[in-house]
Amino acid sequence: MKGPKSFSHLFPPVAVTKTPNLDDPSGNAGRLANGGVDYVIELEFPADKKSRNTVEPRVLQSLSTLKDKLSQSGLQYQVKPGRTPGQVLILVVCPLPTLQEEFRRQRVRDFLLGIQVSGDRDSIASQDCRNLTDAERLRIVHDILTGSSSEGGAGISPSVDPYVKSIFPLHDDQFDKEWIRTWSKKWLIDTDDLTNIRNHFGEKIAFYFAFLQNYFLWLSVPTGLGVFVYLAGLRTLTVWYSVAMLVWSVTFIEMWKRKERELAITWDVHNCSKYEKRRLEFKGDKVVPDQVTGEEMPYTPAWKIFFRRALSVPGVAIGAVLLSIIVACVFVLQLFLHEYYEGPMRQVLHYAPTIGYVLLIPTMANIYSKWMRVLNNWEMHKTETSWEYFYTQKIFIANFLIAYLSLFFIAWVYIPFGDHVLPYLTDLNIKHSHTKVDFARLRAQLVYFIVTGQVIGFATEMILPYAMKKLMPKAKKMLHREDGTEVEKRDENEEASSSEARIMKKIHREVALPDYNIYTDYVEMVIQYGYVSMFSSVWPLAAFCCMLNNWIELRGDAVKICKYTRRPTPLRAEGIGAWVVNMETLTWLSSITMASFAYLFHPSTNIHSPYTPIFSLLAILLAEHLYVVTRAVVRAALNFLPSWSDIVLRKNEFSLKKMWLDRLMQGGKETRSLPDDGDYFDASARALWNGRGGVDEFDRATQLVKDAFKTD
C-alpha cells in the first residue's frame, strides 16, 4: 500500500498477548457472515441503445480507473452484476497486511494528536488489527477507500468518480436481529447498549442514540411538572413556570455537554476532531507543501473561500424567504378556512390546508435541502467537519421556519391584531362566525404540530417503508417480469454455490435500500426540544407527548436503521456537533418567547394598550438577562463539581506517556507475525473469494458493461 511514511519507526514494537475471538459478534463474525465483504461500490450508468457509443467507453474508463485505485491501495475486489441493466457492483475486501499497515499508522497518528487516552497497557500495546471492533475495522477500510492518494488511500468517492453512485458496508443480520429483540423488551437503554452500538455502527451513530436517551430521561422533569400543573388546573402563563422551564433548559444543555465529554473519553475519541480528513472534492487552485507536515496539499487562498461563503448567504436567504412565503400561505389559508370561512363546502375545505401542509411542505423542504447541498459544495470546504457544520446550520434554518414561523405569527401578530381583520371581512361580504381572537388558537396550533407531526413522522419513517418494502417487489415483478426472469437465470448461472447465492441475494436487497440520513433524525429531536423549551407554557402536556414519542422513537430508529436503510458507514465523532449550538440558540429564544407570552397573555394585560409593546420588550430584556445569569450559575456549579472524566483524562495521559518513555528506555519485543488470510476467512467467505479478487476482475467488469448494452 502506497502512502506517506509511517511514524511507527519512532516506537518500539510490542508483543501481542491476546488472541482474538473471531466468533465475537462485536468483531469479525458479521463480516464473515457477509462472505468477508467489507464494502460494496455501486456503479450505475444508462444502458440504452442510443447512448452506447458514448457511454460504454466512459464506463470502461471509469472501471479501469477504479481498478488501478483499488490495486494501488492494497484492496482486493471482484465484480458482480446488479439486479438491473446498467448496474455493476464491486465487492471490496481489505487483506490483513493492508489493514494492519493502516491500523498501525492511524494508531500512531492518534497518539501524536492525543486522541487515544486509554491507559490500559494491553489496549495501547496491542498491534493486532484482528482485535478491532466491527466499527473500527469498517472505519479504517473506509478511510483507505476514500482517503486521498497522498495519504495512501484509493481516493474513491461518488462525488469524484463518474458512475460511482454509492459506497456502503453490509448489515450484520445477526446483530440487527439481536438489537431489535433486546430493545423491544427493555424500558430503558443502558450504557452497555450504547457501547454495543458504538462497537458496531461507530461513534457518530452511538452519540445520536446517547443524546436521544439522555434527552428522553431529562424530559421527565418538565413532564412531571406539566402533568401536575394540568391536573391541578393551574395557570402556566406565569413567571414561576417560565423561570422553571428556563432553568431546566439551561441545565439540560450544560449537563449534556458534560455527558458528551465523558462519552468521548470512554469511547477513546476525545480530541478526534484534531484530525481533519481532507475532502476529495476539495481540489484547490494549486498544490503547495503543508506548513506543518511538508506534504503536498491542495491550496486555495483564504479570501476566495471567504468570498464564496459570503456569496452563498444570499442564496440561503432566498431559499429561506421562499420557504417562509410558502409556509405563510399555507398557514393563512388554514387560518381563514378554520376561523372565518362559513361558505359552501366548508367541511371539505376544512381539511385542505392540512393535506397541503403534509404534501407541499416536506416537498419544498426537500428541494431546499438539495439547494443547500449545492451551495455547501460550492463553498469549497476543506474538511468533512467543516462541510457538516455549515450544512447542519443551513438545514436547521429551514426546519426552524417550518416548525415555528406560524406559532410566532399567531402569538405576536394574529392574536394582538387579528380583531382588526373582521371589519374587512364584513366589507368583502364574507360570511364568518368568528368574534374574538384569543390564546386558545395558539394552543390549538401547538397541539396540532406536536401530536399530528409526531403521528405523520412515525407513519413516514416506519409504516410507509414497511409498505413499500412489501409492495415494491411485487410491482417490479409485474412491470419487469421478463427482465426479472433474465436476471434470475443470470444469477443462477454466475453464482457457483448456495453460500455465494445467499450473499449476493443479501447484497442486491441492501443495494435497493436508501442511505440512512442522520440529519433528519437530529432535526426532529432538536425541533421537538424547541417546542418543549419555548412553548411549554402554552401547553403543559407538550413535554409528556414528546417523552412518549421519544420512547417509541428510540426503538423505531433502531428498526429503521436495521430494516429500512443501508448500514451507515462507521465514523468517529466527539459529540453531536453543531446541534448543541442550535439547541443553545433555542434555549436563548425560549427566554424571549416565554417572557413575552407570560406578559401578553396575562389576564391583567390589555393587549391593545399602546404601552403593551414597551412592557413586552422590557419583559423580554429582563428574561434575557435572567438567561445569561442562569447559564453562568449552572456552568459555575458544574465546574465546581468534580468530573471523573477530567481525572481519567489526566491520569491516562500521564500513564500513557510514562509507559512509552519506559519502553523507549528499555527496548521492546518483536511483534508477532500475522497469519495469512487463510485463517481469516470462513467457509462461506472462501466460497466467494476463492480464486477471485485479482486483476482478472477488470475483464469481468468489461464484459458486464458490454452485456448491458446488448440487444435482444
XYZ file of C-alpha atoms in Angstrom:
712
model
C 0.000 0.000 0.000
C 1.437 3.307 -1.027
C 1.248 6.299 1.228
C 3.175 8.643 3.444
C 5.915 7.273 5.620
C 4.589 5.733 8.817
C 5.605 7.062 12.224
C 5.759 3.540 13.661
C 9.570 3.521 13.496
C 9.582 6.041 16.338
C 8.219 3.486 18.795
C 9.477 0.021 19.740
C 7.406 -2.969 18.590
C 5.464 -4.832 21.215
C 4.312 -8.368 21.686
C 0.695 -9.354 21.158
C -0.553 -11.474 24.010
C -4.292 -11.510 23.356
C -5.772 -13.954 20.876
C -8.876 -12.509 19.201
C -12.156 -14.375 19.271
C -13.436 -14.416 15.724
C -16.839 -15.641 16.889
C -17.390 -12.468 18.887
C -20.424 -10.670 17.362
C -18.774 -7.309 18.035
C -15.756 -8.276 15.956
C -15.455 -10.255 12.737
C -18.435 -12.615 12.887
C -20.676 -10.210 10.982
C -18.072 -9.649 8.279
C -17.558 -13.375 7.831
C -21.314 -13.903 7.598
C -21.260 -11.464 4.671
C -18.677 -13.505 2.808
C -15.809 -11.354 4.022
C -17.110 -8.349 2.066
C -16.186 -5.059 3.714
C -17.786 -2.593 1.293
C -19.890 -2.570 -1.844
C -19.236 0.033 -4.542
C -22.345 0.597 -6.639
C -21.878 1.772 -10.223
C -24.842 2.879 -12.290
C -24.930 4.024 -15.906
C -27.551 4.390 -18.679
C -27.607 1.160 -20.689
C -29.939 2.171 -23.517
C -29.007 1.535 -27.139
C -28.840 5.211 -28.139
C -26.133 6.122 -25.654
C -23.990 3.016 -26.101
C -21.346 4.586 -28.336
C -20.744 7.461 -25.943
C -21.412 5.878 -22.542
C -19.717 2.491 -22.883
C -16.158 3.860 -23.365
C -16.614 6.213 -20.427
C -17.859 3.439 -18.161
C -14.951 1.201 -19.147
C -12.533 4.050 -18.466
C -14.126 4.627 -15.066
C -13.823 0.922 -14.266
C -10.173 0.946 -15.320
C -9.527 3.908 -13.021
C -11.261 2.174 -10.128
C -9.214 -0.965 -10.774
C -5.977 0.999 -10.554
C -7.053 2.835 -7.408
C -8.104 -0.342 -5.603
C -4.981 -2.237 -6.617
C -2.595 0.557 -5.635
C -4.215 0.921 -2.212
C -3.808 -2.794 -1.485
C -7.501 -3.724 -1.575
C -8.922 -6.850 -3.183
C -12.125 -6.762 -5.183
C -14.376 -8.652 -7.506
C -17.159 -7.555 -9.819
C -20.756 -8.745 -9.751
C -23.775 -7.801 -11.864
C -26.554 -5.756 -10.339
C -30.250 -6.507 -10.422
C -30.937 -4.045 -13.207
C -29.201 -3.380 -16.548
C -26.597 -0.678 -16.190
C -25.763 -1.609 -12.606
C -22.401 -3.099 -11.609
C -21.354 -3.975 -8.062
C -17.736 -4.079 -6.901
C -17.240 -6.124 -3.732
C -14.239 -4.923 -1.749
C -12.286 -6.724 0.955
C -9.262 -5.447 2.832
C -6.490 -8.053 3.284
C -4.810 -8.350 6.661
C -1.457 -6.799 5.666
C -3.166 -3.709 4.225
C -5.442 -3.383 7.236
C -2.517 -3.890 9.611
C -0.434 -1.174 7.991
C -3.237 1.392 8.002
C -4.216 0.414 11.526
C -0.713 0.989 12.884
C -0.396 4.271 11.003
C -3.662 5.560 12.446
C -2.776 4.474 15.978
C 0.492 6.389 15.816
C -1.292 9.421 14.376
C -3.914 9.254 17.124
C -1.196 9.009 19.748
C 0.587 12.070 18.413
C -2.673 14.041 18.353
C -3.709 12.894 21.830
C -6.790 11.030 20.611
C -6.115 7.685 22.272
C -6.347 8.299 26.017
C -6.881 4.763 27.277
C -4.160 3.939 29.764
C -4.636 0.184 29.726
C -1.346 -1.448 28.792
C -2.876 -4.186 26.633
C -5.129 -1.830 24.680
C -2.239 0.500 23.900
C 0.341 -2.187 23.269
C -1.751 -4.458 21.086
C -0.879 -4.100 17.428
C -3.120 -6.925 16.183
C -5.762 -5.486 13.879
C -7.903 -8.585 14.368
C -8.864 -7.270 17.817
C -10.727 -4.379 16.232
C -14.444 -3.977 16.680
C -16.627 -4.193 13.619
C -16.995 -0.408 13.514
C -13.257 0.228 13.832
C -12.412 -2.169 11.039
C -15.012 -0.726 8.674
C -13.921 2.809 9.508
C -10.301 2.018 8.670
C -11.272 0.299 5.424
C -13.473 3.280 4.543
C -10.526 5.591 5.198
C -8.466 3.518 2.760
C -11.254 3.577 0.173
C -11.994 7.290 0.377
C -8.656 8.659 1.567
C -6.553 10.721 -0.796
C -3.680 9.095 -2.644
C -1.228 11.288 -0.720
C -2.384 9.521 2.452
C -2.204 6.066 0.901
C -5.901 5.810 0.095
C -7.764 4.837 -3.050
C -9.469 8.226 -3.367
C -12.839 6.794 -4.446
C -15.948 8.908 -3.914
C -19.368 9.213 -5.610
C -18.788 12.946 -5.961
C -15.424 12.452 -7.700
C -15.606 9.217 -9.689
C -18.096 9.136 -12.569
C -20.822 6.471 -12.418
C -19.981 5.608 -8.797
C -23.354 6.020 -7.125
C -22.636 4.886 -3.577
C -20.231 3.103 -1.233
C -21.679 1.258 1.742
C -20.994 -1.631 4.159
C -23.311 -4.594 4.633
C -25.608 -5.204 7.574
C -24.796 -7.811 10.183
C -28.173 -9.541 10.235
C -27.479 -11.420 13.453
C -26.531 -8.243 15.316
C -29.543 -6.369 13.917
C -31.931 -9.123 14.970
C -30.480 -9.280 18.480
C -30.507 -5.468 18.784
C -34.188 -5.191 17.918
C -35.108 -8.159 20.126
C -33.249 -6.741 23.134
C -34.538 -3.187 22.865
C -38.126 -4.301 22.329
C -38.060 -5.865 25.815
C -36.316 -3.042 27.689
C -37.866 0.064 29.176
C -34.589 1.957 29.464
C -31.381 1.865 27.435
C -28.209 1.427 29.484
C -24.536 2.147 28.876
C -23.828 -1.366 27.604
C -26.424 -0.915 24.867
C -24.782 2.315 23.758
C -21.365 0.644 23.799
C -22.670 -2.137 21.562
C -23.961 0.466 19.106
C -20.606 2.225 19.203
C -18.746 -1.032 18.547
C -20.987 -1.871 15.603
C -22.056 1.414 13.997
C -19.367 3.790 15.192
C -19.347 6.789 17.496
C -21.380 9.080 15.254
C -24.467 6.863 15.419
C -23.813 5.996 19.066
C -23.770 9.674 20.026
C -27.180 10.150 18.418
C -28.717 7.346 20.469
C -26.893 8.549 23.586
C -28.314 12.032 23.081
C -31.810 10.692 22.437
C -31.678 8.538 25.577
C -30.310 11.393 27.680
C -32.919 13.809 26.336
C -35.655 11.240 26.994
C -34.632 10.933 30.653
C -34.351 14.694 31.141
C -37.852 15.181 29.744
C -39.181 13.548 32.907
C -38.710 16.865 34.755
C -40.953 19.087 32.555
C -43.283 16.107 32.070
C -43.862 15.740 35.802
C -44.231 19.491 36.242
C -46.560 19.825 33.264
C -48.813 16.918 34.269
C -49.076 18.299 37.811
C -49.996 21.766 36.555
C -52.501 20.344 34.069
C -54.263 18.077 36.586
C -54.259 20.768 39.261
C -55.746 23.274 36.839
C -53.021 25.834 37.495
C -52.044 28.515 35.049
C -48.815 28.016 33.112
C -48.519 31.530 31.710
C -46.831 32.708 34.869
C -43.390 33.917 35.795
C -42.589 30.936 38.030
C -43.402 28.349 35.347
C -41.406 30.233 32.712
C -38.398 30.509 35.033
C -38.631 26.810 35.894
C -38.577 25.824 32.217
C -35.684 28.199 31.531
C -33.617 26.688 34.354
C -34.418 23.186 33.089
C -33.397 24.050 29.523
C -30.081 25.594 30.542
C -29.266 22.763 32.945
C -30.081 20.098 30.367
C -27.781 21.644 27.753
C -24.873 22.048 30.171
C -25.314 18.541 31.583
C -25.390 17.083 28.089
C -22.091 18.805 27.282
C -20.635 17.148 30.355
C -22.084 13.774 29.354
C -20.799 14.244 25.817
C -17.265 14.757 27.087
C -17.478 11.699 29.331
C -18.632 9.504 26.449
C -15.875 10.836 24.198
C -13.262 9.839 26.781
C -14.895 6.472 27.430
C -15.008 5.686 23.710
C -11.444 6.910 23.050
C -12.490 9.660 20.650
C -11.565 12.656 22.782
C -9.716 15.157 20.573
C -10.546 13.171 17.427
C -11.647 16.441 15.846
C -7.970 17.448 15.796
C -7.541 15.179 12.804
C -9.288 16.833 9.896
C -9.701 14.489 6.955
C -9.491 16.398 3.694
C -12.459 16.101 1.354
C -11.680 14.584 -2.022
C -13.931 17.215 -3.590
C -11.561 19.961 -2.442
C -9.110 20.263 -5.340
C -7.735 23.719 -4.647
C -6.193 26.149 -7.113
C -2.697 24.738 -6.753
C -0.632 22.251 -4.756
C 1.734 23.547 -2.070
C 3.715 21.914 0.782
C 1.893 21.781 4.095
C 3.448 24.163 6.632
C 3.437 21.509 9.369
C 3.982 18.120 7.713
C 5.593 19.206 4.445
C 3.187 17.039 2.409
C 1.904 18.307 -0.912
C -1.631 19.604 -0.308
C -4.197 21.423 -2.477
C -4.394 25.099 -1.633
C -6.927 27.856 -2.166
C -6.438 31.400 -0.831
C -8.472 32.158 2.270
C -10.003 35.245 0.657
C -11.514 33.147 -2.128
C -13.094 30.694 0.321
C -14.450 33.586 2.400
C -15.781 35.262 -0.749
C -17.643 32.113 -1.796
C -19.180 31.625 1.617
C -20.219 35.269 1.708
C -21.874 34.906 -1.691
C -23.761 31.820 -0.505
C -25.528 33.871 2.180
C -27.935 35.483 -0.343
C -28.615 32.007 -1.737
C -29.543 30.747 1.712
C -31.638 33.864 2.320
C -33.530 33.449 -0.959
C -34.283 29.821 -0.155
C -35.396 30.719 3.364
C -37.629 33.569 2.137
C -39.308 31.403 -0.498
C -39.872 28.647 2.040
C -41.263 31.191 4.519
C -43.691 32.515 1.909
C -44.981 29.009 1.208
C -45.358 28.243 4.918
C -47.118 31.575 5.466
C -49.516 30.988 2.562
C -50.479 27.545 3.839
C -50.950 28.904 7.346
C -53.025 31.927 6.269
C -55.239 29.623 4.205
C -55.639 27.336 7.194
C -56.442 30.270 9.459
C -59.008 31.674 7.067
C -60.802 28.366 6.483
C -60.796 27.385 10.159
C -61.569 30.702 11.798
C -63.546 32.784 9.324
C -64.906 30.918 6.320
C -68.597 29.950 6.508
C -69.293 29.464 2.797
C -70.091 26.364 0.730
C -68.069 23.133 1.123
C -66.716 24.344 4.440
C -66.418 20.823 5.859
C -64.392 19.673 2.859
C -62.194 22.755 2.616
C -61.525 22.498 6.333
C -59.010 19.682 5.663
C -57.415 21.243 2.581
C -54.658 23.132 4.462
C -53.714 20.015 6.427
C -53.422 17.969 3.248
C -51.473 20.769 1.611
C -49.153 21.016 4.595
C -48.456 17.275 4.611
C -47.818 17.114 0.860
C -46.362 20.517 -0.019
C -44.153 21.493 2.916
C -42.000 18.308 3.008
C -41.550 18.527 -0.762
C -40.419 22.134 -0.599
C -38.166 21.350 2.370
C -36.566 18.572 0.342
C -35.954 20.964 -2.557
C -34.483 23.477 -0.114
C -32.176 20.773 1.307
C -30.885 19.899 -2.157
C -30.304 23.574 -2.898
C -28.392 23.951 0.380
C -26.254 20.932 -0.510
C -25.354 22.564 -3.830
C -24.407 25.797 -2.066
C -22.439 23.920 0.565
C -20.422 22.078 -2.070
C -19.751 25.362 -3.873
C -18.300 26.894 -0.694
C -15.112 24.779 -1.046
C -14.924 23.197 2.391
C -11.583 21.531 3.004
C -12.741 19.009 5.601
C -15.816 16.907 6.293
C -16.192 18.542 9.706
C -16.474 21.995 8.161
C -18.858 20.757 5.470
C -21.138 19.080 8.013
C -21.198 22.115 10.320
C -22.302 24.575 7.647
C -24.744 22.117 6.089
C -26.303 21.450 9.501
C -26.839 25.162 10.068
C -28.470 25.594 6.671
C -30.805 22.652 7.256
C -31.677 23.960 10.708
C -32.801 27.292 9.244
C -35.358 25.586 7.000
C -36.786 23.388 9.727
C -36.857 26.313 12.155
C -39.064 28.262 9.760
C -41.364 25.315 9.079
C -41.803 24.459 12.749
C -42.037 27.838 14.467
C -42.972 30.528 11.934
C -46.733 30.014 12.198
C -46.568 29.857 16.013
C -44.683 33.145 16.186
C -47.165 34.670 13.740
C -50.127 33.627 15.899
C -48.572 34.808 19.155
C -47.095 38.108 18.027
C -49.265 39.146 15.066
C -52.565 37.302 14.836
C -53.675 37.460 18.488
C -52.763 41.146 19.036
C -54.097 42.357 15.663
C -56.498 39.637 14.486
C -59.608 41.533 15.553
C -58.772 44.234 13.023
C -59.389 41.734 10.211
C -63.100 41.327 10.981
C -64.266 44.689 9.541
C -62.521 43.917 6.242
C -64.344 40.583 6.008
C -67.636 42.360 6.522
C -66.810 44.870 3.792
C -66.000 41.993 1.410
C -69.341 40.283 2.210
C -67.562 37.160 3.519
C -69.702 35.198 5.942
C -67.971 34.329 9.192
C -68.787 33.294 12.743
C -65.551 34.487 14.298
C -65.939 37.019 17.059
C -62.768 37.012 19.153
C -59.100 36.187 18.751
C -57.662 34.561 21.886
C -54.911 32.428 23.308
C -56.712 29.156 22.522
C -55.724 29.461 18.850
C -52.018 29.356 19.716
C -52.514 26.303 21.913
C -54.500 24.514 19.205
C -51.761 25.156 16.648
C -49.081 23.864 19.032
C -51.069 20.704 19.777
C -51.509 20.177 16.043
C -47.780 20.470 15.382
C -46.710 18.207 18.247
C -49.338 15.469 18.041
C -50.064 15.440 14.317
C -46.417 15.976 13.432
C -45.324 13.004 15.515
C -48.007 10.772 14.029
C -47.029 11.790 10.499
C -43.350 11.315 11.311
C -43.962 7.800 12.619
C -46.006 6.938 9.546
C -43.366 8.191 7.103
C -40.453 6.586 8.981
C -41.992 3.216 9.848
C -45.312 2.434 8.182
C -44.537 3.780 4.706
C -41.146 1.999 4.388
C -42.740 -1.247 5.580
C -45.497 -0.947 2.999
C -43.024 -0.049 0.259
C -40.829 -2.987 1.214
C -43.777 -5.332 0.784
C -45.337 -3.803 -2.324
C -42.364 -2.677 -4.431
C -41.002 -6.168 -5.229
C -44.429 -7.248 -6.426
C -44.826 -4.112 -8.526
C -41.386 -4.525 -10.090
C -42.116 -8.159 -10.818
C -45.313 -7.224 -12.636
C -43.684 -4.413 -14.635
C -40.456 -6.212 -15.487
C -41.459 -9.840 -15.484
C -39.303 -10.718 -18.454
C -36.282 -8.781 -17.209
C -36.649 -10.364 -13.798
C -36.574 -13.818 -15.338
C -33.378 -12.967 -17.196
C -31.764 -11.648 -14.045
C -32.704 -14.759 -12.118
C -31.257 -17.003 -14.825
C -28.101 -14.914 -14.972
C -27.689 -15.127 -11.208
C -28.198 -18.889 -11.280
C -25.506 -19.287 -13.937
C -22.978 -16.954 -12.351
C -23.278 -17.840 -8.682
C -21.497 -21.104 -8.158
C -22.562 -22.103 -4.667
C -25.529 -21.753 -2.341
C -23.426 -19.664 0.067
C -22.476 -17.242 -2.668
C -26.074 -17.094 -3.884
C -27.257 -16.235 -0.381
C -24.658 -13.489 -0.020
C -25.465 -11.978 -3.420
C -29.183 -12.018 -2.658
C -28.466 -10.089 0.532
C -26.253 -7.598 -1.325
C -28.888 -6.984 -4.003
C -31.508 -6.441 -1.324
C -29.399 -3.868 0.520
C -28.411 -2.053 -2.673
C -32.107 -1.265 -3.156
C -32.345 0.399 0.277
C -31.906 4.174 0.757
C -28.985 5.644 2.681
C -29.515 6.456 6.340
C -29.825 10.209 6.872
C -28.854 11.153 10.407
C -29.646 14.832 9.758
C -33.396 14.167 9.637
C -33.322 12.377 12.997
C -31.320 15.147 14.658
C -33.578 17.814 13.168
C -36.644 16.047 14.517
C -35.251 15.930 18.056
C -33.868 19.481 18.080
C -37.113 20.952 16.744
C -39.008 18.945 19.348
C -36.716 20.358 22.028
C -37.689 23.812 20.788
C -41.370 23.014 21.276
C -40.709 21.958 24.874
C -38.356 24.785 25.821
C -40.184 27.646 24.074
C -43.861 26.651 24.215
C -44.397 24.510 27.334
C -46.088 27.464 28.990
C -48.639 27.408 26.165
C -49.474 23.711 26.605
C -48.085 21.998 29.737
C -48.533 18.490 28.269
C -46.066 19.180 25.448
C -43.192 17.509 27.306
C -45.340 14.479 28.153
C -46.251 13.906 24.495
C -42.628 14.354 23.448
C -41.394 11.937 26.098
C -43.880 9.296 24.983
C -42.862 9.844 21.373
C -39.155 9.547 22.189
C -39.582 6.195 23.918
C -41.042 4.918 20.657
C -38.506 6.884 18.592
C -35.560 5.150 20.261
C -36.806 1.753 19.174
C -38.230 2.958 15.881
C -34.893 4.409 14.790
C -33.209 1.103 15.611
C -35.700 -0.744 13.407
C -35.321 1.863 10.671
C -31.542 1.512 10.572
C -31.672 -2.291 10.608
C -34.561 -2.899 8.224
C -35.281 0.101 6.030
C -31.931 1.775 5.304
C -28.435 0.763 4.369
C -25.954 0.267 7.129
C -24.369 3.652 7.909
C -20.631 3.934 7.470
C -18.966 3.916 10.920
C -17.433 7.325 11.583
C -15.738 8.801 14.602
C -17.254 11.795 16.363
C -16.525 13.736 19.532
C -20.144 14.663 20.129
C -23.285 15.697 18.282
C -21.561 18.640 16.640
C -23.420 21.787 15.643
C -26.723 20.561 17.054
C -25.610 21.661 20.533
C -25.180 25.193 19.206
C -28.659 25.062 17.697
C -30.185 23.913 20.981
C -28.413 26.731 22.801
C -29.970 29.141 20.309
C -33.412 27.685 21.013
C -32.803 27.972 24.754
C -31.966 31.647 24.351
C -35.113 32.120 22.250
C -37.156 30.381 24.949
C -36.282 33.197 27.343
C -37.800 35.617 24.828
C -40.912 33.631 23.926
C -41.965 32.637 27.437
C -41.377 36.128 28.807
C -43.495 37.661 26.056
C -46.218 35.026 26.496
C -46.286 35.494 30.271
C -46.894 39.214 29.831
C -49.043 39.346 26.677
C -51.494 36.651 27.760
C -51.728 37.525 31.432
C -55.364 38.278 32.441
C -54.418 41.743 33.677
C -52.730 42.731 30.391
C -54.649 44.929 27.970
C -53.222 43.593 24.740
C -54.492 46.582 22.751
C -52.926 49.178 25.045
C -50.319 51.452 23.416
C -47.958 50.624 26.303
C -48.114 46.859 25.732
C -45.217 46.734 23.206
C -42.972 48.698 25.571
C -43.705 46.491 28.580
C -43.326 43.381 26.409
C -39.841 44.484 25.366
C -38.943 45.181 28.992
C -40.102 41.680 29.968
C -38.018 40.187 27.156
C -34.953 42.211 28.164
C -35.302 41.077 31.768
C -35.717 37.441 30.696
C -32.616 37.610 28.500
C -30.537 38.830 31.427
C -32.029 36.075 33.556
C -30.948 33.549 30.916
C -27.372 34.844 30.945
C -27.222 34.747 34.747
C -28.780 31.276 34.919
C -26.327 29.869 32.398
C -23.370 31.392 34.244
C -24.552 29.975 37.574
C -25.162 26.484 36.154
C -21.763 26.420 34.441
C -20.012 27.601 37.596
C -21.791 24.950 39.655
C -20.856 22.182 37.226
C -17.244 23.341 37.071
C -17.131 23.280 40.860
C -18.398 19.697 40.989
C -15.684 17.084 40.351
C -15.781 15.384 36.972
C -14.427 11.858 36.694
C -13.756 12.451 33.008
C -11.188 15.163 33.754
C -9.462 12.948 36.299
C -9.423 9.970 33.935
C -8.108 12.137 31.116
C -5.180 13.496 33.110
C -4.409 10.121 34.665
C -4.412 8.243 31.372
C -2.344 10.859 29.584
C 0.267 10.660 32.322
C 0.264 6.835 32.355
C 0.438 6.666 28.584
C 3.447 8.957 28.290
C 5.225 7.233 31.172
C 4.654 3.821 29.609
C 6.094 4.861 26.248
C 9.088 6.519 27.877
C 9.796 3.325 29.831
C 9.646 1.302 26.625
C 11.924 3.659 24.792
C 14.450 3.315 27.609
C 14.185 -0.477 27.931
C 13.524 -1.517 24.332
C 10.719 -3.774 23.138
C 9.964 -7.213 21.855
C 9.360 -8.309 18.326
C 5.869 -8.123 17.002
C 4.229 -11.426 16.363
C 3.680 -12.048 12.679
C 0.120 -12.244 11.488
C -1.324 -15.410 9.985
C -2.193 -15.459 6.342
C -5.671 -14.722 5.048
C -6.482 -18.414 5.021
C -7.153 -18.249 8.756
C -9.092 -15.032 8.292
C -11.979 -16.329 6.183
C -14.624 -18.884 6.992
C -16.090 -21.403 4.536
C -18.721 -19.048 3.082
C -16.165 -16.272 2.611
C -13.722 -18.627 0.905
C -16.529 -19.743 -1.408
C -16.988 -16.140 -2.509
C -13.317 -15.135 -2.737
C -11.540 -18.391 -3.680
C -9.524 -17.695 -6.786
C -11.066 -14.238 -7.150
C -10.122 -10.670 -6.361
C -7.289 -10.110 -8.815
C -6.696 -8.064 -11.933
C -8.843 -10.521 -13.911
C -11.889 -8.871 -12.356
C -11.431 -5.956 -14.757
C -12.087 -8.321 -17.684
C -15.229 -9.499 -15.935
C -16.343 -5.902 -15.382
C -15.714 -5.080 -19.047
C -17.870 -7.994 -20.130
C -20.679 -6.939 -17.767
C -20.705 -3.435 -19.245
C -20.800 -4.771 -22.800
C -23.582 -7.219 -21.915
C -25.655 -4.356 -20.527
C -25.762 -2.722 -23.977
C -26.570 -5.909 -25.904
C -29.829 -6.008 -27.761
C -32.301 -8.837 -27.527
